[in-house]
mmCIF file of C-alpha atoms in Angstrom:
data_model
loop_
_atom_site.group_PDB
_atom_site.id
_atom_site.type_symbol
_atom_site.label_atom_id
_atom_site.label_comp_id
_atom_site.label_asym_id
_atom_site.label_seq_id
_atom_site.Cartn_x
_atom_site.Cartn_y
_atom_site.Cartn_z
ATOM 1 C CA MET A 491 24.707 13.316 -0.881
ATOM 2 C CA ASP A 492 22.886 14.177 -4.126
ATOM 3 C CA VAL A 493 19.984 11.730 -3.865
ATOM 4 C CA THR A 494 18.419 13.084 -7.066
ATOM 5 C CA SER A 495 21.109 11.231 -9.036
ATOM 6 C CA LEU A 496 20.225 7.847 -7.571
ATOM 7 C CA PRO A 497 18.356 5.190 -9.581
ATOM 8 C CA ILE A 498 14.688 4.931 -8.610
ATOM 9 C CA TYR A 499 15.110 1.742 -6.581
ATOM 10 C CA MET A 500 18.074 3.104 -4.614
ATOM 11 C CA LEU A 501 16.350 6.461 -4.070
ATOM 12 C CA CYS A 502 13.325 4.765 -2.505
ATOM 13 C CA MET A 503 15.551 2.639 -0.290
ATOM 14 C CA TYR A 504 17.433 5.768 0.793
ATOM 15 C CA ILE A 505 14.139 7.410 1.773
ATOM 16 C CA ILE A 506 13.043 4.337 3.739
ATOM 17 C CA ASN A 507 16.393 4.133 5.532
ATOM 18 C CA ILE A 508 16.153 7.700 6.797
ATOM 19 C CA MET A 509 12.508 7.365 7.857
ATOM 20 C CA HIS A 510 11.426 6.687 11.403
ATOM 21 C CA VAL A 511 10.918 2.917 11.607
ATOM 22 C CA TRP A 512 7.469 2.373 13.087
ATOM 23 C CA TRP A 513 7.057 -1.201 11.855
ATOM 24 C CA SER A 514 8.393 -4.542 13.141
ATOM 25 C CA LYS A 515 8.169 -8.296 12.571
ATOM 26 C CA GLY A 516 4.732 -8.089 14.175
ATOM 27 C CA THR A 517 3.513 -5.726 11.437
ATOM 28 C CA THR A 518 1.424 -7.771 9.018
ATOM 29 C CA ALA A 519 0.789 -6.992 5.363
ATOM 30 C CA VAL A 520 -1.393 -8.720 2.769
ATOM 31 C CA VAL A 521 -0.506 -8.426 -0.918
ATOM 32 C CA THR A 522 -2.896 -9.823 -3.532
ATOM 33 C CA GLY A 523 -1.948 -11.111 -6.971
ATOM 34 C CA ALA A 524 1.569 -11.650 -5.720
ATOM 35 C CA ASN A 525 2.963 -14.769 -7.348
ATOM 36 C CA LYS A 526 4.811 -12.668 -9.965
ATOM 37 C CA GLY A 527 5.423 -9.166 -11.233
ATOM 38 C CA ILE A 528 4.733 -6.124 -9.099
ATOM 39 C CA GLY A 529 2.940 -8.072 -6.375
ATOM 40 C CA PHE A 530 5.817 -10.511 -5.907
ATOM 41 C CA GLU A 531 8.374 -7.709 -5.768
ATOM 42 C CA VAL A 532 6.279 -5.833 -3.179
ATOM 43 C CA VAL A 533 6.154 -8.940 -0.984
ATOM 44 C CA LYS A 534 9.914 -9.369 -1.314
ATOM 45 C CA LYS A 535 10.646 -5.739 -0.479
ATOM 46 C CA LEU A 536 8.416 -5.747 2.625
ATOM 47 C CA LEU A 537 10.059 -8.974 3.778
ATOM 48 C CA GLU A 538 13.491 -7.407 3.306
ATOM 49 C CA LEU A 539 12.355 -4.576 5.569
ATOM 50 C CA GLY A 540 11.332 -6.992 8.313
ATOM 51 C CA LEU A 541 7.543 -7.231 8.038
ATOM 52 C CA THR A 542 5.404 -10.359 8.089
ATOM 53 C CA VAL A 543 3.719 -10.730 4.698
ATOM 54 C CA VAL A 544 0.850 -12.851 3.402
ATOM 55 C CA LEU A 545 1.316 -13.527 -0.310
ATOM 56 C CA THR A 546 -1.910 -14.384 -2.108
ATOM 57 C CA ALA A 547 -2.519 -15.687 -5.616
ATOM 58 C CA ARG A 548 -5.449 -17.352 -7.331
ATOM 59 C CA ASN A 549 -3.266 -20.169 -8.702
ATOM 60 C CA ALA A 550 -2.292 -22.444 -5.801
ATOM 61 C CA LYS A 551 0.747 -23.943 -7.523
ATOM 62 C CA ASN A 552 2.208 -20.645 -8.722
ATOM 63 C CA GLY A 553 1.579 -18.938 -5.396
ATOM 64 C CA SER A 554 3.141 -21.765 -3.428
ATOM 65 C CA LEU A 555 6.211 -21.792 -5.680
ATOM 66 C CA ALA A 556 6.580 -18.028 -5.250
ATOM 67 C CA ALA A 557 6.404 -18.275 -1.458
ATOM 68 C CA ASP A 558 8.841 -21.209 -1.439
ATOM 69 C CA SER A 559 11.347 -19.230 -3.495
ATOM 70 C CA LEU A 560 11.242 -16.442 -0.914
ATOM 71 C CA ARG A 561 11.747 -18.896 1.946
ATOM 72 C CA ARG A 562 14.765 -20.369 0.158
ATOM 73 C CA ALA A 563 16.108 -16.819 -0.084
ATOM 74 C CA GLY A 564 15.977 -16.628 3.702
ATOM 75 C CA PHE A 565 12.608 -14.972 4.308
ATOM 76 C CA GLN A 566 10.738 -17.017 6.899
ATOM 77 C CA ASN A 567 8.009 -14.439 7.577
ATOM 78 C CA VAL A 568 6.173 -15.115 4.307
ATOM 79 C CA HIS A 569 2.866 -16.985 4.274
ATOM 80 C CA PHE A 570 0.825 -18.112 1.297
ATOM 81 C CA TYR A 571 -2.923 -18.422 0.791
ATOM 82 C CA CYS A 572 -4.734 -19.263 -2.435
ATOM 83 C CA LEU A 573 -7.148 -16.370 -2.962
ATOM 84 C CA ASP A 574 -9.294 -15.573 -5.981
ATOM 85 C CA VAL A 575 -10.580 -12.053 -5.367
ATOM 86 C CA SER A 576 -13.260 -12.494 -8.037
ATOM 87 C CA ASP A 577 -14.888 -15.242 -5.933
ATOM 88 C CA PRO A 578 -16.755 -14.058 -2.790
ATOM 89 C CA SER A 579 -16.510 -17.545 -1.234
ATOM 90 C CA SER A 580 -12.730 -17.494 -1.680
ATOM 91 C CA ILE A 581 -12.601 -14.074 -0.001
ATOM 92 C CA ALA A 582 -14.689 -15.353 2.925
ATOM 93 C CA ALA A 583 -12.438 -18.399 3.361
ATOM 94 C CA PHE A 584 -9.308 -16.234 3.255
ATOM 95 C CA VAL A 585 -10.598 -13.745 5.812
ATOM 96 C CA SER A 586 -11.565 -16.588 8.156
ATOM 97 C CA TRP A 587 -8.089 -18.130 7.782
ATOM 98 C CA PHE A 588 -6.388 -14.757 8.288
ATOM 99 C CA ARG A 589 -8.432 -13.952 11.390
ATOM 100 C CA HIS A 590 -7.569 -17.322 12.931
ATOM 101 C CA ASN A 591 -3.850 -17.137 12.131
ATOM 102 C CA PHE A 592 -3.045 -13.434 12.493
ATOM 103 C CA GLY A 593 -5.952 -11.659 14.132
ATOM 104 C CA VAL A 594 -5.026 -8.134 13.041
ATOM 105 C CA LEU A 595 -3.901 -6.466 9.823
ATOM 106 C CA ASP A 596 -1.727 -3.409 9.290
ATOM 107 C CA ILE A 597 -1.247 -3.077 5.522
ATOM 108 C CA LEU A 598 -3.312 -4.210 2.540
ATOM 109 C CA VAL A 599 -1.992 -3.861 -1.007
ATOM 110 C CA ASN A 600 -4.771 -4.625 -3.495
ATOM 111 C CA ASN A 601 -2.657 -5.552 -6.493
ATOM 112 C CA ALA A 602 -4.605 -8.424 -8.124
ATOM 113 C CA ALA A 603 -5.926 -7.419 -11.547
ATOM 114 C CA VAL A 604 -6.551 -8.799 -15.028
ATOM 115 C CA SER A 605 -6.594 -7.475 -18.566
ATOM 116 C CA PHE A 606 -7.105 -9.386 -21.794
ATOM 117 C CA ASN A 607 -5.661 -6.815 -24.176
ATOM 118 C CA ALA A 608 -2.162 -6.533 -25.554
ATOM 119 C CA VAL A 609 -0.536 -3.099 -25.543
ATOM 120 C CA GLY A 610 -2.226 -1.097 -28.312
ATOM 121 C CA ASP A 611 -5.271 -3.386 -28.482
ATOM 122 C CA ASN A 612 -8.403 -1.528 -27.417
ATOM 123 C CA SER A 613 -11.021 -4.194 -28.033
ATOM 124 C CA ILE A 614 -13.410 -5.220 -25.259
ATOM 125 C CA LYS A 615 -13.273 -8.957 -24.593
ATOM 126 C CA GLU A 616 -14.366 -9.940 -21.075
ATOM 127 C CA PRO A 617 -15.614 -6.757 -19.378
ATOM 128 C CA GLU A 618 -17.585 -8.554 -16.640
ATOM 129 C CA THR A 619 -14.504 -10.533 -15.578
ATOM 130 C CA ILE A 620 -12.328 -7.427 -15.545
ATOM 131 C CA ILE A 621 -14.822 -5.405 -13.505
ATOM 132 C CA LYS A 622 -15.459 -8.326 -11.153
ATOM 133 C CA THR A 623 -11.745 -8.802 -10.481
ATOM 134 C CA ASN A 624 -10.223 -5.333 -10.632
ATOM 135 C CA PHE A 625 -12.994 -3.391 -8.910
ATOM 136 C CA TYR A 626 -15.374 -5.647 -7.024
ATOM 137 C CA GLY A 627 -12.606 -8.056 -5.998
ATOM 138 C CA ALA A 628 -10.598 -5.307 -4.319
ATOM 139 C CA LYS A 629 -13.730 -3.748 -2.834
ATOM 140 C CA LEU A 630 -15.177 -6.974 -1.383
ATOM 141 C CA LEU A 631 -11.834 -8.068 0.056
ATOM 142 C CA THR A 632 -11.284 -4.650 1.625
ATOM 143 C CA GLU A 633 -14.750 -4.553 3.164
ATOM 144 C CA ALA A 634 -14.299 -8.065 4.578
ATOM 145 C CA LEU A 635 -10.943 -7.142 6.135
ATOM 146 C CA LEU A 636 -11.942 -3.741 7.551
ATOM 147 C CA PRO A 637 -12.847 -5.107 11.022
ATOM 148 C CA LEU A 638 -9.376 -6.652 11.303
ATOM 149 C CA PHE A 639 -7.282 -3.532 10.747
ATOM 150 C CA ARG A 640 -5.269 -2.652 13.846
ATOM 151 C CA ARG A 641 -5.957 1.123 13.550
ATOM 152 C CA LEU A 642 -3.632 2.249 16.324
ATOM 153 C CA VAL A 643 -1.303 5.242 16.497
ATOM 154 C CA SER A 644 0.786 3.755 13.656
ATOM 155 C CA VAL A 645 -2.281 4.036 11.365
ATOM 156 C CA SER A 646 -3.325 1.106 9.177
ATOM 157 C CA ARG A 647 -2.839 1.456 5.436
ATOM 158 C CA ILE A 648 -4.651 0.382 2.252
ATOM 159 C CA LEU A 649 -2.965 0.967 -1.098
ATOM 160 C CA ASN A 650 -4.997 0.142 -4.187
ATOM 161 C CA ILE A 651 -2.879 -0.441 -7.278
ATOM 162 C CA SER A 652 -4.696 1.497 -9.971
ATOM 163 C CA SER A 653 -3.970 3.183 -13.283
ATOM 164 C CA ARG A 654 -4.038 6.642 -14.784
ATOM 165 C CA LEU A 655 -6.138 5.056 -17.519
ATOM 166 C CA GLY A 656 -8.901 5.342 -14.931
ATOM 167 C CA SER A 657 -8.436 9.079 -14.461
ATOM 168 C CA LEU A 658 -11.622 11.087 -14.821
ATOM 169 C CA ASN A 659 -10.099 13.175 -17.614
ATOM 170 C CA LYS A 660 -10.354 10.043 -19.775
ATOM 171 C CA LEU A 661 -14.154 10.260 -19.565
ATOM 172 C CA ARG A 662 -15.955 11.973 -22.445
ATOM 173 C CA ASN A 663 -19.348 11.674 -20.759
ATOM 174 C CA PRO A 664 -19.952 14.869 -18.721
ATOM 175 C CA SER A 665 -22.817 13.371 -16.707
ATOM 176 C CA VAL A 666 -20.799 10.371 -15.520
ATOM 177 C CA ARG A 667 -17.795 12.563 -14.809
ATOM 178 C CA GLN A 668 -19.899 14.957 -12.739
ATOM 179 C CA THR A 669 -21.228 12.040 -10.694
ATOM 180 C CA LEU A 670 -17.792 10.607 -9.982
ATOM 181 C CA GLU A 671 -16.286 14.019 -9.174
ATOM 182 C CA SER A 672 -18.919 14.796 -6.561
ATOM 183 C CA GLU A 673 -17.772 15.210 -2.960
ATOM 184 C CA GLU A 674 -20.977 13.423 -1.984
ATOM 185 C CA LEU A 675 -20.228 10.365 -4.125
ATOM 186 C CA ASN A 676 -21.359 7.065 -2.592
ATOM 187 C CA ASN A 677 -20.907 3.362 -3.318
ATOM 188 C CA GLU A 678 -24.357 3.009 -4.853
ATOM 189 C CA GLN A 679 -23.519 5.637 -7.470
ATOM 190 C CA ILE A 680 -20.235 3.907 -8.280
ATOM 191 C CA ASP A 681 -22.008 0.574 -8.721
ATOM 192 C CA ALA A 682 -24.629 2.228 -10.942
ATOM 193 C CA THR A 683 -21.883 3.760 -13.089
ATOM 194 C CA VAL A 684 -20.203 0.374 -13.586
ATOM 195 C CA THR A 685 -23.556 -1.227 -14.419
ATOM 196 C CA GLN A 686 -24.265 1.488 -16.990
ATOM 197 C CA PHE A 687 -20.909 0.849 -18.656
ATOM 198 C CA LEU A 688 -21.583 -2.884 -18.909
ATOM 199 C CA GLU A 689 -25.042 -2.192 -20.335
ATOM 200 C CA ASP A 690 -23.554 0.178 -22.928
ATOM 201 C CA VAL A 691 -21.003 -2.471 -23.889
ATOM 202 C CA SER A 692 -23.775 -5.050 -24.237
ATOM 203 C CA SER A 693 -25.791 -2.735 -26.482
ATOM 204 C CA GLY A 694 -22.745 -1.703 -28.511
ATOM 205 C CA THR A 695 -23.086 1.977 -27.586
ATOM 206 C CA TRP A 696 -20.144 2.350 -25.204
ATOM 207 C CA GLU A 697 -18.066 4.425 -27.646
ATOM 208 C CA LYS A 698 -20.935 6.845 -28.328
ATOM 209 C CA GLN A 699 -21.596 7.181 -24.597
ATOM 210 C CA GLY A 700 -18.163 8.685 -23.986
ATOM 211 C CA TRP A 701 -16.411 5.982 -21.983
ATOM 212 C CA PRO A 702 -12.573 5.888 -21.999
ATOM 213 C CA GLU A 703 -11.143 5.008 -25.411
ATOM 214 C CA ASN A 704 -8.026 3.096 -24.333
ATOM 215 C CA TRP A 705 -8.394 -0.305 -22.648
ATOM 216 C CA SER A 706 -11.965 0.772 -21.895
ATOM 217 C CA ASP A 707 -13.060 -2.086 -19.609
ATOM 218 C CA TYR A 708 -9.786 -1.998 -17.694
ATOM 219 C CA ALA A 709 -9.959 1.811 -17.467
ATOM 220 C CA VAL A 710 -13.520 1.758 -16.080
ATOM 221 C CA SER A 711 -12.558 -0.911 -13.516
ATOM 222 C CA LYS A 712 -9.756 1.326 -12.258
ATOM 223 C CA MET A 713 -11.946 4.426 -12.426
ATOM 224 C CA ALA A 714 -14.399 2.670 -10.122
ATOM 225 C CA LEU A 715 -11.570 1.569 -7.817
ATOM 226 C CA ASN A 716 -10.293 5.144 -7.585
ATOM 227 C CA ALA A 717 -13.787 6.368 -6.763
ATOM 228 C CA TYR A 718 -14.317 3.680 -4.114
ATOM 229 C CA SER A 719 -10.969 4.596 -2.549
ATOM 230 C CA ARG A 720 -12.066 8.215 -2.205
ATOM 231 C CA VAL A 721 -15.358 7.191 -0.608
ATOM 232 C CA LEU A 722 -13.599 4.815 1.796
ATOM 233 C CA ALA A 723 -10.993 7.430 2.707
ATOM 234 C CA ARG A 724 -13.787 9.860 3.551
ATOM 235 C CA ARG A 725 -15.578 7.188 5.589
ATOM 236 C CA TYR A 726 -12.470 6.515 7.707
ATOM 237 C CA ASN A 727 -11.202 10.074 7.944
ATOM 238 C CA GLY A 728 -9.661 10.545 11.397
ATOM 239 C CA LYS A 729 -10.116 6.851 12.269
ATOM 240 C CA LYS A 730 -6.514 5.637 11.929
ATOM 241 C CA LEU A 731 -6.931 4.132 8.450
ATOM 242 C CA SER A 732 -5.264 5.575 5.353
ATOM 243 C CA VAL A 733 -6.618 4.732 1.882
ATOM 244 C CA ASN A 734 -4.722 5.707 -1.263
ATOM 245 C CA CYS A 735 -4.299 4.662 -4.899
ATOM 246 C CA PHE A 736 -1.088 4.215 -6.847
ATOM 247 C CA CYS A 737 -0.468 4.017 -10.585
ATOM 248 C CA PRO A 738 2.716 2.047 -11.373
ATOM 249 C CA GLY A 739 2.930 3.403 -14.909
ATOM 250 C CA PHE A 740 4.215 1.473 -17.909
ATOM 251 C CA THR A 741 5.946 -1.356 -16.046
ATOM 252 C CA ARG A 742 7.628 -4.385 -17.605
ATOM 253 C CA THR A 743 5.278 -7.188 -16.505
ATOM 254 C CA SER A 744 3.275 -9.989 -18.116
ATOM 255 C CA MET A 745 0.286 -7.632 -18.429
ATOM 256 C CA THR A 746 2.296 -5.394 -20.764
ATOM 257 C CA GLY A 747 3.911 -8.320 -22.566
ATOM 258 C CA GLY A 748 7.265 -7.436 -21.044
ATOM 259 C CA GLN A 749 7.172 -3.903 -22.455
ATOM 260 C CA GLY A 750 7.659 -0.857 -20.274
ATOM 261 C CA THR A 751 9.922 1.946 -19.160
ATOM 262 C CA HIS A 752 10.873 0.557 -15.751
ATOM 263 C CA THR A 753 10.932 -2.647 -13.708
ATOM 264 C CA ALA A 754 8.576 -4.205 -11.193
ATOM 265 C CA GLU A 755 11.409 -3.880 -8.672
ATOM 266 C CA ASP A 756 11.456 -0.096 -9.154
ATOM 267 C CA VAL A 757 7.705 0.059 -8.609
ATOM 268 C CA ALA A 758 7.837 -2.219 -5.548
ATOM 269 C CA ALA A 759 10.390 0.026 -3.881
ATOM 270 C CA THR A 760 8.079 2.984 -4.464
ATOM 271 C CA ILE A 761 5.074 1.095 -3.077
ATOM 272 C CA ALA A 762 7.075 0.109 0.017
ATOM 273 C CA THR A 763 7.983 3.760 0.519
ATOM 274 C CA LEU A 764 4.325 4.779 0.361
ATOM 275 C CA VAL A 765 2.907 2.101 2.675
ATOM 276 C CA LEU A 766 5.680 2.588 5.253
ATOM 277 C CA LEU A 767 5.512 6.360 5.555
ATOM 278 C CA PRO A 768 5.628 7.558 9.174
ATOM 279 C CA PRO A 769 2.113 8.139 10.586
ATOM 280 C CA GLU A 770 2.655 11.898 10.712
ATOM 281 C CA LYS A 771 3.547 11.945 6.995
ATOM 282 C CA LEU A 772 0.698 9.714 5.877
ATOM 283 C CA THR A 773 -2.099 11.099 3.728
ATOM 284 C CA SER A 774 -5.424 9.587 2.668
ATOM 285 C CA GLY A 775 -7.693 9.864 -0.338
ATOM 286 C CA LYS A 776 -4.763 10.509 -2.683
ATOM 287 C CA PHE A 777 -3.855 9.164 -6.116
ATOM 288 C CA PHE A 778 -0.103 8.661 -6.525
ATOM 289 C CA MET A 779 1.635 8.178 -9.862
ATOM 290 C CA PHE A 780 5.020 6.659 -10.596
ATOM 291 C CA LEU A 781 7.076 8.956 -12.783
ATOM 292 C CA GLU A 782 10.259 7.997 -14.573
ATOM 293 C CA HIS A 783 12.130 11.132 -13.523
ATOM 294 C CA LYS A 784 12.694 9.834 -10.007
ATOM 295 C CA LYS A 785 9.808 11.231 -8.041
ATOM 296 C CA ILE A 786 6.270 10.455 -7.047
ATOM 297 C CA ILE A 787 3.472 12.950 -7.464
ATOM 298 C CA SER A 788 0.056 12.866 -5.922
ATOM 299 C CA ARG A 789 -3.258 14.482 -6.539
ATOM 300 C CA LEU A 790 -6.772 14.174 -5.235
#
């Protein structure tokens, strides 16, 4: 069979079907920002593969409707919780609820994110909100859930949905780039970098200081998320927890105004492939990118 000729979605499903199935109904995944788009499709795909999935969304009505639609489609292992990752009290309430109802976690997909720019619009509108949601939201939720990861032979998995806009080659500030490239990078340095960006935005000097030119606030939020993922992967090296990032590329979602080169369903199939890799094939500290020519590449 020439699998290279398959559409992306079918290719990913082919890969999953020939993999060793290590998961079961008792395998629990949490997907944030999942009432629509990529998050919703990831929940649906994991349910199709037999996992138990917690769908979260900050809008209670939209999240509940999304979960109900999946139940009507025959998926009874879906659960909904209203979670706003930008609100620490909401994170605390969710973690308490999850601990009481599930006890242990196997997979976390940090998908929740915001942007206030249309495609091609590079103005900075609400940088604090973007940083608070896209970076600190994912970080605080992850840290709160870390004690609940099962971390057995199957290896627990965290996949942070990121963007190549946050790649370090987008930085034109050599000092900041050197800091973030360091093998000794720590969380305090990441926080200081984000704070410096917000200060430069406030003073109107962010362009002169060499921050990313395209979707700058969004790019810096994802740059920080990528950096945090590397630090966390190093922290849990050899401790049965894999931490990676994934860039879905130019996907047709509400964030892109429906523009894009591929569908959320294509991306979800790829994400499912990554988070369900057999333990012996699993990597950590990697940045994966979705490419239109039917393959996934990774780099440090």
